[in-house]
DNA sequence: GTGAAAGCGCTAACAC
DNA sequence: GTGTTAGCGCTTTCAC
């Protein structure tokens, strides 16, 4: 059924090696006659080499594995596009897995990737499998982390400057005259982007001489309606804040709803800045001021780096690549004109 | 460096065949002693078989390839999740490619998948490579299309009932007393979902005794701002329509903006129904009535089907699986309460 | 109960 | 210039 190199060799009346040579462009040494003959048979039989056999021989698959945890979030879908484009342009195929933030699944996926002999792995780590990550880098396996820093391990990383992003958002609010700024974050995950955003919030306040009021920091569970509840409770206090800084794009939508249900107006009664620009941010009412993160670039850079690790000889020192977010100013803090503050 | 089956055999003092048997659970015939010994060495050396070699031998990779065209759209991200989950549960890995609606890229990807010996392919086809699709099904290669029907070819398909979805949306508008309903669609792609949505629109009108006014059908390019422009122009006419039916989730956002810029109110001045429920639909102002499509299910079913084609013997006849959309009624057509009209 | 050997499809070192 | 051969890591038939 399937046509192999032997079939070509037989039909062309040459040996497998000759076919292989011609296949791989080592024409130089062959008669034009042979080359033409072989090429013709290849065309005729529509022969395509079995990548499995090639890979087994060469111990290189030209496959990169990526493990993500939440494709639903457009941020990650965009990262994936960056990775995929870059892989394709460089002759690699992409194998994708979803860890769903589950460390057992993550382990399973990493092991499966290794068995499949992928050339490299890109991962948004759960940060709960340190022994595994460590083993990979100890073996000099091409391994690049994205978004989350893994504390205590020196691994290639492409991430965002979350402190800066957070500071930009909060300082914009301060610049608009706000000084009672509530912060909303999800709980649990003690991962760097979350911690850095909290840090950025605090830094912005401190460097502007505003005292940190811990009652304004709201850690709210990621369950349906919890954020809205918390917002409504917050806004019904006598001295309600004059601004909210949201650290997540889904969360922002719920905050908006809570504000609306309290009969309050953005930005007249309260200002709002969201984290993560999305396709819908500009279409909300009012158009939302958000922190844009170059997600496609993150994917692209991570893919480039893992390919570099695969193809370069000698061991490269781990590099951390930090991308800068931009604040996109719209109307949710009282400003009218839409503009970009660039890096 | 890498540990192979020979290493295990040597260290355990047995032959490769014995190790292989034990590895694959053919314990029955072996001494408990041998089994324990081998298992112990495997643990010690953290041996994991090379999937490449296994696949080359068995001619089965347990890899499924998927070709999509637009991950940015949350609809597709969700489909991908359904596919990925299902693959994982069934012991398959997923290889993903982006065709970007480009038939040359699509061809390249299909060929790469075949060279890599993937066990099956799922595709949202550009519908421009009929000869390729045909060749696959002629060879009985496990091949499942999603979303778009390929005219003239009898291929397994998992798709949505776009006629019904469109009808449900338009009939809801009619039920609210609207009888001048504008339709917005993107041009070019003569693909079944688009055509079916247009058909649904017409059917709904006809079956309700409303004459089709072709000046209300707007085919607008997918370029930044074009839709908004068209909406504004439409709404500045003397006898403007009393409702708009949008056939795409991105388009809907622009329509809303156009309406807003004209100083009009939804639903007071004009009603709006959007196609494709999204995370943000309920947070728009007003909360949007939309046609929900079970995208995760589509992914899941497509994956299940391709696995069935891979694992079942004998040739199965192509099946078309049509999923039913639901209309989610919110406030953009004058209704207040949010409710689900189920299938 | 276990081992030897062939072979999956390909590449490359070596011979002529 | 081209063919022969060995081998990538694994499975499996066939001996013993």
XYZ file of C-alpha atoms (C1' of nucleotides) in Angstrom, chain D:
16
model
C 28.835 7.413 -9.554
C 26.697 3.773 -7.243
C 25.858 -0.406 -4.334
C 26.509 -3.001 0.037
C 25.998 -3.047 4.677
C 25.160 -1.861 9.286
C 22.279 0.179 12.468
C 18.724 3.768 14.704
C 15.222 1.179 19.039
C 11.800 -1.553 19.111
C 8.522 -5.988 18.473
C 7.598 -10.572 17.269
C 8.041 -15.069 15.203
C 10.211 -19.046 15.770
C 13.356 -22.101 18.019
C 15.000 -24.486 21.981
